[in-house]
Amino acid sequence: MVQSLYRVMEIVELFTNKEEQVRLNLSEISELRRLPLSTTHRMVGILMEYDYLKLNEETKKYSLGDKWMVEGLRQLGNHSLRSVAHPIMKEMSLELKESIYLSIPGKYSSTLIERLDSPARVRVVDNLGDRFAMHLGAPNKVMLAFSTFEFVQDVLNYYGETDQEEHYTRELAQIKKLGYAISYGEITEGTIAIAAPILGMDDNVQGALCLNLIQHQVSDEYVESLISPIMKGAGKVSRRVGGK
């Protein structure tokens, strides 16, 4: 029974923690998990029965089922950090008139769980639930900067960036010293992100608040002027979740 559960979860893992939707046929799943085809067929059948996997009849390839989206949206609505941060983000949005984002860290990627848009016609728009590689962009780097050394190493190893460890170590140390991060086009070309960490009890990283800007619309002086508000906003959220 326990072995079967592990096998089912190993199959699910093939489709998760990826930046793009994964589609695999039965033979590919069997080969990747080194399982007999008959066992793979049975396990995949169970996942399909509960809507955790779905089959494209034309390509005969499987992908994540709609159950994950339904459960994800339910958890998103119940997420306590989102509830705490929302009124503070709303105040910031009204005051700054810029797009404000709330992200939480995962094992190898972050997830966007709240977004308040700028009133500007041209703005950066990412979708709730979007996931981003944990080593790229201001919100992710500011979360890494306040994480453990072991976690940072694990992320760099996962993305094949171990040869850049010295560079990241220096950059993250500077970010931690400053208390904020700024990135230019690391995830979306032509954008600037300014982020500050949300820290809970014992300075554990809970998430990050981020302002996203269109680079050609703003000056360096304007970017500098937004550092203090984003840090103050993140500080308010931190205090409400038990941080200092």
Short mmCIF file of C-alpha atoms in Angstrom, two decimals:
data_model
loop_
_atom_site.label_atom_id
_atom_site.label_comp_id
_atom_site.label_asym_id
_atom_site.label_seq_id
_atom_site.Cartn_x
_atom_site.Cartn_y
_atom_site.Cartn_z
CA MET A 1 0.00 0.00 0.00
CA VAL A 2 2.74 2.46 1.02
CA GLN A 3 4.84 1.54 -2.03
CA SER A 4 1.86 2.15 -4.32
CA LEU A 5 1.32 5.57 -2.74
CA TYR A 6 4.97 6.48 -3.35
CA ARG A 7 4.67 5.40 -6.98
CA VAL A 8 1.57 7.52 -7.52
CA MET A 9 3.28 10.56 -5.98
CA GLU A 10 6.41 9.99 -8.09
CA ILE A 11 4.23 10.09 -11.21
CA VAL A 12 2.58 13.32 -10.05
CA GLU A 13 6.04 14.83 -9.49
CA LEU A 14 6.80 14.43 -13.19
CA PHE A 15 4.14 17.02 -13.94
CA THR A 16 4.86 19.53 -11.15
CA ASN A 17 7.65 21.97 -10.25
CA LYS A 18 8.02 22.90 -13.90
CA GLU A 19 7.80 26.32 -15.54
CA GLU A 20 5.74 25.01 -18.47
CA GLN A 21 2.91 22.50 -18.67
CA VAL A 22 4.26 18.96 -19.02
CA ARG A 23 2.65 16.47 -21.41
CA LEU A 24 3.77 12.82 -21.40
CA ASN A 25 2.45 9.62 -22.91
CA LEU A 26 2.18 6.36 -20.99
CA SER A 27 5.48 4.96 -22.29
CA GLU A 28 7.34 8.13 -21.33
CA ILE A 29 5.93 8.04 -17.79
CA SER A 30 6.82 4.37 -17.50
CA GLU A 31 10.38 4.97 -18.70
CA LEU A 32 10.99 8.06 -16.55
CA ARG A 33 9.79 6.32 -13.38
CA ARG A 34 11.22 2.91 -14.33
CA LEU A 35 7.91 1.21 -13.77
CA PRO A 36 6.34 -1.64 -15.72
CA LEU A 37 3.87 -0.40 -18.32
CA SER A 38 1.02 -2.27 -16.63
CA THR A 39 1.78 -0.67 -13.25
CA THR A 40 2.05 2.77 -14.85
CA HIS A 41 -1.29 2.26 -16.59
CA ARG A 42 -2.95 1.36 -13.29
CA MET A 43 -1.47 4.31 -11.38
CA VAL A 44 -2.31 6.80 -14.13
CA GLY A 45 -5.83 5.38 -14.23
CA ILE A 46 -6.25 6.14 -10.52
CA LEU A 47 -5.02 9.72 -11.00
CA MET A 48 -7.41 10.20 -13.93
CA GLU A 49 -10.32 8.80 -11.94
CA TYR A 50 -9.86 11.55 -9.35
CA ASP A 51 -9.17 14.22 -12.02
CA TYR A 52 -5.53 14.72 -11.02
CA LEU A 53 -4.42 13.83 -14.57
CA LYS A 54 -6.22 14.23 -17.86
CA LEU A 55 -5.65 12.65 -21.28
CA ASN A 56 -5.60 14.40 -24.64
CA GLU A 57 -7.32 11.84 -26.86
CA GLU A 58 -5.65 13.16 -30.02
CA THR A 59 -2.04 13.15 -28.81
CA LYS A 60 -2.50 10.37 -26.20
CA LYS A 61 -0.52 12.49 -23.77
CA TYR A 62 -1.32 13.21 -20.15
CA SER A 63 -1.15 16.51 -18.29
CA LEU A 64 -2.26 17.82 -14.90
CA GLY A 65 -6.02 17.60 -14.41
CA ASP A 66 -8.40 20.40 -13.46
CA LYS A 67 -8.56 19.20 -9.85
CA TRP A 68 -5.24 20.92 -9.15
CA MET A 69 -6.57 24.26 -10.40
CA VAL A 70 -9.75 23.98 -8.34
CA GLU A 71 -7.86 23.07 -5.18
CA GLY A 72 -5.20 25.70 -5.87
CA LEU A 73 -7.78 28.46 -6.20
CA ARG A 74 -9.49 27.29 -3.02
CA GLN A 75 -6.22 27.40 -1.10
CA LEU A 76 -5.37 30.75 -2.66
CA GLY A 77 -8.63 32.19 -1.36
CA ASN A 78 -7.94 30.83 2.12
CA HIS A 79 -4.27 31.82 2.27
CA SER A 80 -3.80 33.76 5.51
CA LEU A 81 -0.88 35.86 4.22
CA ARG A 82 -2.99 37.01 1.29
CA SER A 83 -5.78 38.06 3.65
CA VAL A 84 -3.39 39.98 5.87
CA ALA A 85 -1.53 41.65 3.02
CA HIS A 86 -4.49 42.65 0.86
CA PRO A 87 -5.63 45.78 2.75
CA ILE A 88 -2.04 47.03 3.01
CA MET A 89 -1.49 46.41 -0.70
CA LYS A 90 -4.71 48.27 -1.46
CA GLU A 91 -3.52 51.31 0.50
CA MET A 92 -0.20 51.21 -1.34
CA SER A 93 -1.91 50.86 -4.71
CA LEU A 94 -4.12 53.89 -4.11
CA GLU A 95 -1.17 55.95 -2.89
CA LEU A 96 1.47 54.93 -5.44
CA LYS A 97 -0.77 54.13 -8.42
CA GLU A 98 1.51 51.23 -9.37
CA SER A 99 1.00 47.47 -9.73
CA ILE A 100 1.70 45.61 -6.50
CA TYR A 101 2.31 41.87 -6.21
CA LEU A 102 2.48 39.36 -3.38
CA SER A 103 4.55 36.19 -3.88
CA ILE A 104 5.29 33.23 -1.63
CA PRO A 105 8.33 30.93 -1.84
CA GLY A 106 8.22 27.29 -2.87
CA LYS A 107 10.86 24.62 -3.13
CA TYR A 108 12.22 25.76 -6.49
CA SER A 109 9.79 28.45 -7.61
CA SER A 110 7.66 31.21 -6.16
CA THR A 111 3.90 31.61 -6.64
CA LEU A 112 2.04 34.85 -7.24
CA ILE A 113 -0.93 34.82 -4.84
CA GLU A 114 -2.21 38.41 -4.98
CA ARG A 115 -2.08 41.31 -7.42
CA LEU A 116 -3.41 44.85 -7.42
CA ASP A 117 -3.06 46.52 -10.80
CA SER A 118 -1.86 49.99 -11.68
CA PRO A 119 -4.55 52.26 -13.19
CA ALA A 120 -2.20 52.90 -16.12
CA ARG A 121 -3.29 51.56 -19.51
CA VAL A 122 0.13 50.01 -20.15
CA ARG A 123 1.26 47.91 -17.20
CA VAL A 124 2.89 44.65 -16.21
CA VAL A 125 0.31 41.89 -15.81
CA ASP A 126 1.12 38.47 -14.38
CA ASN A 127 -1.59 35.97 -13.54
CA LEU A 128 -2.49 34.77 -10.06
CA GLY A 129 -0.99 31.33 -9.59
CA ASP A 130 1.90 32.01 -11.98
CA ARG A 131 5.16 30.42 -10.86
CA PHE A 132 8.64 31.84 -11.37
CA ALA A 133 12.10 30.33 -11.03
CA MET A 134 13.26 30.97 -7.46
CA HIS A 135 16.63 32.49 -8.44
CA LEU A 136 15.33 35.17 -10.83
CA GLY A 137 13.69 38.54 -10.23
CA ALA A 138 13.62 40.95 -7.30
CA PRO A 139 10.88 39.24 -5.22
CA ASN A 140 12.56 35.85 -5.48
CA LYS A 141 16.04 37.17 -4.80
CA VAL A 142 14.87 39.11 -1.76
CA MET A 143 13.25 35.93 -0.40
CA LEU A 144 16.43 33.97 -1.09
CA ALA A 145 18.52 36.63 0.64
CA PHE A 146 16.66 36.03 3.88
CA SER A 147 16.58 32.22 3.51
CA THR A 148 19.07 29.64 4.74
CA PHE A 149 22.35 29.00 2.95
CA GLU A 150 21.27 25.39 2.37
CA PHE A 151 18.05 26.49 0.65
CA VAL A 152 19.96 28.86 -1.64
CA GLN A 153 22.40 26.10 -2.59
CA ASP A 154 19.54 23.70 -3.30
CA VAL A 155 17.87 26.24 -5.62
CA LEU A 156 21.10 27.02 -7.48
CA ASN A 157 21.85 23.33 -7.89
CA TYR A 158 18.34 22.66 -9.26
CA TYR A 159 18.72 25.35 -11.92
CA GLY A 160 22.31 24.43 -12.77
CA GLU A 161 23.73 27.69 -11.42
CA THR A 162 26.29 26.24 -9.00
CA ASP A 163 29.12 27.79 -11.03
CA GLN A 164 27.55 31.18 -10.23
CA GLU A 165 27.37 30.51 -6.48
CA GLU A 166 29.99 33.14 -5.61
CA HIS A 167 28.15 35.77 -7.67
CA TYR A 168 24.80 34.94 -6.05
CA THR A 169 26.33 34.87 -2.57
CA ARG A 170 27.66 38.42 -3.00
CA GLU A 171 24.44 39.68 -4.56
CA LEU A 172 22.18 38.12 -1.91
CA ALA A 173 24.39 39.40 0.92
CA GLN A 174 24.05 42.95 -0.47
CA ILE A 175 20.28 42.55 -0.81
CA LYS A 176 19.99 41.36 2.80
CA LYS A 177 22.08 44.30 3.98
CA LEU A 178 19.88 46.80 2.09
CA GLY A 179 16.59 45.07 2.90
CA TYR A 180 15.27 45.24 -0.65
CA ALA A 181 16.04 44.08 -4.21
CA ILE A 182 15.73 45.70 -7.64
CA SER A 183 15.86 43.71 -10.88
CA TYR A 184 15.78 44.81 -14.51
CA GLY A 185 14.08 42.55 -17.04
CA GLU A 186 15.09 39.29 -15.35
CA ILE A 187 11.68 37.67 -15.84
CA THR A 188 9.87 40.03 -18.25
CA GLU A 189 11.95 42.10 -20.67
CA GLY A 190 11.53 45.86 -20.35
CA THR A 191 10.32 45.80 -16.75
CA ILE A 192 11.71 46.81 -13.37
CA ALA A 193 10.82 45.04 -10.14
CA ILE A 194 11.35 46.44 -6.64
CA ALA A 195 10.74 44.01 -3.78
CA ALA A 196 11.02 43.70 -0.02
CA PRO A 197 10.66 40.57 2.14
CA ILE A 198 7.82 39.62 4.46
CA LEU A 199 9.34 37.99 7.53
CA GLY A 200 7.38 36.13 10.19
CA MET A 201 8.36 34.77 13.57
CA ASP A 202 12.09 34.05 13.96
CA ASP A 203 12.62 35.99 10.71
CA ASN A 204 11.30 33.12 8.61
CA VAL A 205 10.56 34.19 5.03
CA GLN A 206 6.82 34.26 4.41
CA GLY A 207 6.77 36.06 1.08
CA ALA A 208 7.64 39.28 -0.73
CA LEU A 209 5.86 42.44 -1.79
CA CYS A 210 6.85 43.74 -5.20
CA LEU A 211 6.23 46.77 -7.41
CA ASN A 212 6.42 46.07 -11.14
CA LEU A 213 7.13 48.96 -13.52
CA ILE A 214 7.49 49.50 -17.27
CA GLN A 215 11.14 50.52 -17.63
CA HIS A 216 10.76 53.13 -20.38
CA GLN A 217 8.03 54.93 -18.40
CA VAL A 218 10.10 55.70 -15.30
CA SER A 219 13.31 57.48 -14.30
CA ASP A 220 16.02 56.23 -11.96
CA GLU A 221 14.93 58.88 -9.44
CA TYR A 222 11.36 57.59 -9.51
CA VAL A 223 12.53 54.02 -8.94
CA GLU A 224 14.58 55.20 -5.95
CA SER A 225 11.53 56.98 -4.53
CA LEU A 226 9.58 53.70 -4.42
CA ILE A 227 12.09 51.80 -2.29
CA SER A 228 10.93 53.24 1.02
CA PRO A 229 7.18 52.64 0.40
CA ILE A 230 7.69 49.00 -0.59
CA MET A 231 9.88 48.37 2.45
CA LYS A 232 7.36 50.04 4.75
CA GLY A 233 4.51 48.04 3.24
CA ALA A 234 6.38 44.75 3.63
CA GLY A 235 7.25 45.75 7.18
CA LYS A 236 3.58 46.31 8.03
CA VAL A 237 2.65 42.88 6.68
CA SER A 238 5.58 41.30 8.53
CA ARG A 239 4.44 42.72 11.85
CA ARG A 240 0.90 41.40 11.27
CA VAL A 241 2.21 37.86 10.76
CA GLY A 242 4.38 37.90 13.88
CA GLY A 243 7.59 39.42 12.54
CA LYS A 244 9.63 42.16 14.13
#
